[in-house]
Amino acid sequence: VQLVESGGGLVQAGGSLRLSCAASGRTFSRYAMAWFRQTPGKEREFEAAISWSGDSTYYADSVKGRFTISRDNDKNTVYLQMNSLKPEDKAVYYCAAATVVTDIARVYDYWGQGTQVSVSS
């Protein structure tokens, strides 16, 4: 599975962005998907995950109520809608695919190249 993120950019605090992650291959619907983010000098942090069917979603406490993960298996795409963005949300955001839903980065088998999100105060 190859993953390509898009949708990052610069936004003012309180604003919104929607990230997309397009997957190649016919087996996209078999994978749980997740979004992680990383800032310089820190490990990748879990933000949100969604089951293969889309029926179950999971969020880090820091983004719960502000971010929404969703997927469209017909389009082989997973999304992260980010609202009420804060300066501390600034990071490189990565999507990832795994055979199980988890918040543990090392379990994920496939990763995208990342997309930069910057939030001005």
PDB file of C-alpha atoms in Angstrom:
ATOM      1  CA  VAL A   1       0.000   0.000   0.000  1.00  0.00           C
ATOM      2  CA  GLN A   2       1.333   3.409  -0.944  1.00  0.00           C
ATOM      3  CA  LEU A   3       0.011   6.439   0.886  1.00  0.00           C
ATOM      4  CA  VAL A   4       0.113  10.082  -0.228  1.00  0.00           C
ATOM      5  CA  GLU A   5      -1.030  12.883   2.056  1.00  0.00           C
ATOM      6  CA  SER A   6      -2.264  16.283   0.955  1.00  0.00           C
ATOM      7  CA  GLY A   7      -4.113  19.271   2.349  1.00  0.00           C
ATOM      8  CA  GLY A   8      -1.565  20.705   4.713  1.00  0.00           C
ATOM      9  CA  GLY A   9      -0.789  24.397   4.847  1.00  0.00           C
ATOM     10  CA  LEU A  10      -0.772  27.528   6.956  1.00  0.00           C
ATOM     11  CA  VAL A  11      -3.898  28.542   8.843  1.00  0.00           C
ATOM     12  CA  GLN A  12      -4.707  31.005  11.595  1.00  0.00           C
ATOM     13  CA  ALA A  13      -5.514  29.789  15.071  1.00  0.00           C
ATOM     14  CA  GLY A  14      -9.164  28.817  15.256  1.00  0.00           C
ATOM     15  CA  GLY A  15      -9.235  27.887  11.610  1.00  0.00           C
ATOM     16  CA  SER A  16      -9.752  24.561   9.883  1.00  0.00           C
ATOM     17  CA  LEU A  17      -7.960  22.250   7.484  1.00  0.00           C
ATOM     18  CA  ARG A  18      -8.861  18.918   5.948  1.00  0.00           C
ATOM     19  CA  LEU A  19      -6.076  16.472   5.287  1.00  0.00           C
ATOM     20  CA  SER A  20      -6.461  13.686   2.762  1.00  0.00           C
ATOM     21  CA  CYS A  21      -4.525  10.478   2.386  1.00  0.00           C
ATOM     22  CA  ALA A  22      -4.882   8.638  -0.898  1.00  0.00           C
ATOM     23  CA  ALA A  23      -3.947   4.968  -0.939  1.00  0.00           C
ATOM     24  CA  SER A  24      -2.955   2.839  -3.867  1.00  0.00           C
ATOM     25  CA  GLY A  25      -3.806  -0.808  -4.197  1.00  0.00           C
ATOM     26  CA  ARG A  26      -6.982  -2.837  -4.018  1.00  0.00           C
ATOM     27  CA  THR A  27      -6.667  -3.817  -0.379  1.00  0.00           C
ATOM     28  CA  PHE A  28      -7.228  -0.399   1.189  1.00  0.00           C
ATOM     29  CA  SER A  29     -10.523  -1.461   2.737  1.00  0.00           C
ATOM     30  CA  ARG A  30      -8.758  -4.238   4.668  1.00  0.00           C
ATOM     31  CA  TYR A  31      -6.603  -1.799   6.616  1.00  0.00           C
ATOM     32  CA  ALA A  32      -7.219   0.272   9.664  1.00  0.00           C
ATOM     33  CA  MET A  33      -5.965   3.792   9.079  1.00  0.00           C
ATOM     34  CA  ALA A  34      -4.530   6.397  11.390  1.00  0.00           C
ATOM     35  CA  TRP A  35      -3.086   9.873  11.544  1.00  0.00           C
ATOM     36  CA  PHE A  36       0.032  10.698  13.529  1.00  0.00           C
ATOM     37  CA  ARG A  37       1.940  13.927  13.850  1.00  0.00           C
ATOM     38  CA  GLN A  38       5.524  14.776  14.571  1.00  0.00           C
ATOM     39  CA  THR A  39       7.422  17.873  15.636  1.00  0.00           C
ATOM     40  CA  PRO A  40      11.208  18.299  15.538  1.00  0.00           C
ATOM     41  CA  GLY A  41      12.995  16.282  18.174  1.00  0.00           C
ATOM     42  CA  LYS A  42       9.913  14.314  19.194  1.00  0.00           C
ATOM     43  CA  GLU A  43       8.504  10.928  18.316  1.00  0.00           C
ATOM     44  CA  ARG A  44       5.414  10.556  16.205  1.00  0.00           C
ATOM     45  CA  GLU A  45       2.267  11.018  18.257  1.00  0.00           C
ATOM     46  CA  PHE A  46      -1.010   9.283  17.660  1.00  0.00           C
ATOM     47  CA  GLU A  47      -3.902  11.585  16.784  1.00  0.00           C
ATOM     48  CA  ALA A  48      -6.738   9.492  15.351  1.00  0.00           C
ATOM     49  CA  ALA A  49      -7.539   6.069  13.953  1.00  0.00           C
ATOM     50  CA  ILE A  50     -10.397   4.438  12.117  1.00  0.00           C
ATOM     51  CA  SER A  51     -11.316   0.808  11.611  1.00  0.00           C
ATOM     52  CA  TRP A  52     -11.347  -0.787   8.177  1.00  0.00           C
ATOM     53  CA  SER A  53     -15.124  -0.439   7.961  1.00  0.00           C
ATOM     54  CA  GLY A  54     -15.206   3.074   9.332  1.00  0.00           C
ATOM     55  CA  ASP A  55     -17.533   2.027  12.131  1.00  0.00           C
ATOM     56  CA  SER A  56     -15.049   2.700  14.920  1.00  0.00           C
ATOM     57  CA  THR A  57     -12.918   5.772  15.504  1.00  0.00           C
ATOM     58  CA  TYR A  58     -10.379   6.650  18.171  1.00  0.00           C
ATOM     59  CA  TYR A  59      -8.791   9.950  19.150  1.00  0.00           C
ATOM     60  CA  ALA A  60      -6.007  11.307  21.281  1.00  0.00           C
ATOM     61  CA  ASP A  61      -7.315  13.404  24.137  1.00  0.00           C
ATOM     62  CA  SER A  62      -5.578  16.462  22.732  1.00  0.00           C
ATOM     63  CA  VAL A  63      -7.702  16.461  19.571  1.00  0.00           C
ATOM     64  CA  LYS A  64     -10.930  14.874  20.747  1.00  0.00           C
ATOM     65  CA  GLY A  65     -13.851  17.101  19.829  1.00  0.00           C
ATOM     66  CA  ARG A  66     -11.781  19.111  17.350  1.00  0.00           C
ATOM     67  CA  PHE A  67     -10.548  16.538  14.820  1.00  0.00           C
ATOM     68  CA  THR A  68     -12.616  13.996  12.905  1.00  0.00           C
ATOM     69  CA  ILE A  69     -11.238  11.017  11.014  1.00  0.00           C
ATOM     70  CA  SER A  70     -13.244   9.439   8.221  1.00  0.00           C
ATOM     71  CA  ARG A  71     -12.685   7.231   5.207  1.00  0.00           C
ATOM     72  CA  ASP A  72     -14.150   6.522   1.814  1.00  0.00           C
ATOM     73  CA  ASN A  73     -13.246   3.009   0.772  1.00  0.00           C
ATOM     74  CA  ASP A  74     -14.621   3.559  -2.725  1.00  0.00           C
ATOM     75  CA  LYS A  75     -12.093   6.345  -3.191  1.00  0.00           C
ATOM     76  CA  ASN A  76      -9.272   4.645  -1.247  1.00  0.00           C
ATOM     77  CA  THR A  77      -8.958   7.788   0.848  1.00  0.00           C
ATOM     78  CA  VAL A  78      -8.885   8.657   4.529  1.00  0.00           C
ATOM     79  CA  TYR A  79      -9.482  12.160   5.815  1.00  0.00           C
ATOM     80  CA  LEU A  80      -8.684  14.196   8.882  1.00  0.00           C
ATOM     81  CA  GLN A  81     -10.920  17.199   9.411  1.00  0.00           C
ATOM     82  CA  MET A  82      -9.184  19.563  11.808  1.00  0.00           C
ATOM     83  CA  ASN A  83     -11.201  22.359  13.405  1.00  0.00           C
ATOM     84  CA  SER A  84     -10.384  24.942  16.054  1.00  0.00           C
ATOM     85  CA  LEU A  85      -6.700  24.614  15.265  1.00  0.00           C
ATOM     86  CA  LYS A  86      -4.193  25.762  17.842  1.00  0.00           C
ATOM     87  CA  PRO A  87      -0.543  26.798  17.439  1.00  0.00           C
ATOM     88  CA  GLU A  88       0.447  23.592  19.235  1.00  0.00           C
ATOM     89  CA  ASP A  89      -1.151  21.580  16.423  1.00  0.00           C
ATOM     90  CA  LYS A  90       1.708  22.653  14.166  1.00  0.00           C
ATOM     91  CA  ALA A  91       3.489  19.512  12.978  1.00  0.00           C
ATOM     92  CA  VAL A  92       4.089  17.200  10.070  1.00  0.00           C
ATOM     93  CA  TYR A  93       1.071  14.941   9.782  1.00  0.00           C
ATOM     94  CA  TYR A  94       1.404  11.372   8.567  1.00  0.00           C
ATOM     95  CA  CYS A  95      -1.188   8.818   7.612  1.00  0.00           C
ATOM     96  CA  ALA A  96      -0.517   5.165   8.238  1.00  0.00           C
ATOM     97  CA  ALA A  97      -2.071   1.773   7.545  1.00  0.00           C
ATOM     98  CA  ALA A  98      -2.153  -1.350   9.672  1.00  0.00           C
ATOM     99  CA  THR A  99      -4.075  -4.587   9.901  1.00  0.00           C
ATOM    100  CA  VAL A 100      -5.296  -3.688  13.380  1.00  0.00           C
ATOM    101  CA  VAL A 101      -6.525  -0.476  14.943  1.00  0.00           C
ATOM    102  CA  THR A 102      -4.017   0.826  17.456  1.00  0.00           C
ATOM    103  CA  ASP A 103      -2.407   4.010  18.713  1.00  0.00           C
ATOM    104  CA  ILE A 104       1.070   2.428  18.614  1.00  0.00           C
ATOM    105  CA  ALA A 105       3.140   3.756  15.737  1.00  0.00           C
ATOM    106  CA  ARG A 106       5.405   0.738  15.360  1.00  0.00           C
ATOM    107  CA  VAL A 107       2.425  -1.483  14.576  1.00  0.00           C
ATOM    108  CA  TYR A 108       1.665   0.426  11.396  1.00  0.00           C
ATOM    109  CA  ASP A 109       3.112  -1.165   8.285  1.00  0.00           C
ATOM    110  CA  TYR A 110       2.756   1.627   5.767  1.00  0.00           C
ATOM    111  CA  TRP A 111       3.352   5.371   6.020  1.00  0.00           C
ATOM    112  CA  GLY A 112       2.929   8.378   3.823  1.00  0.00           C
ATOM    113  CA  GLN A 113       5.559  11.046   3.303  1.00  0.00           C
ATOM    114  CA  GLY A 114       3.831  13.574   5.532  1.00  0.00           C
ATOM    115  CA  THR A 115       2.231  16.964   5.050  1.00  0.00           C
ATOM    116  CA  GLN A 116       3.118  20.115   6.976  1.00  0.00           C
ATOM    117  CA  VAL A 117       0.484  21.895   9.031  1.00  0.00           C
ATOM    118  CA  SER A 118       1.336  25.304  10.460  1.00  0.00           C
ATOM    119  CA  VAL A 119      -0.923  27.367  12.707  1.00  0.00           C
ATOM    120  CA  SER A 120      -0.271  31.040  13.325  1.00  0.00           C
ATOM    121  CA  SER A 121      -1.333  32.691  16.552  1.00  0.00           C
TER     122      SER A 121
END
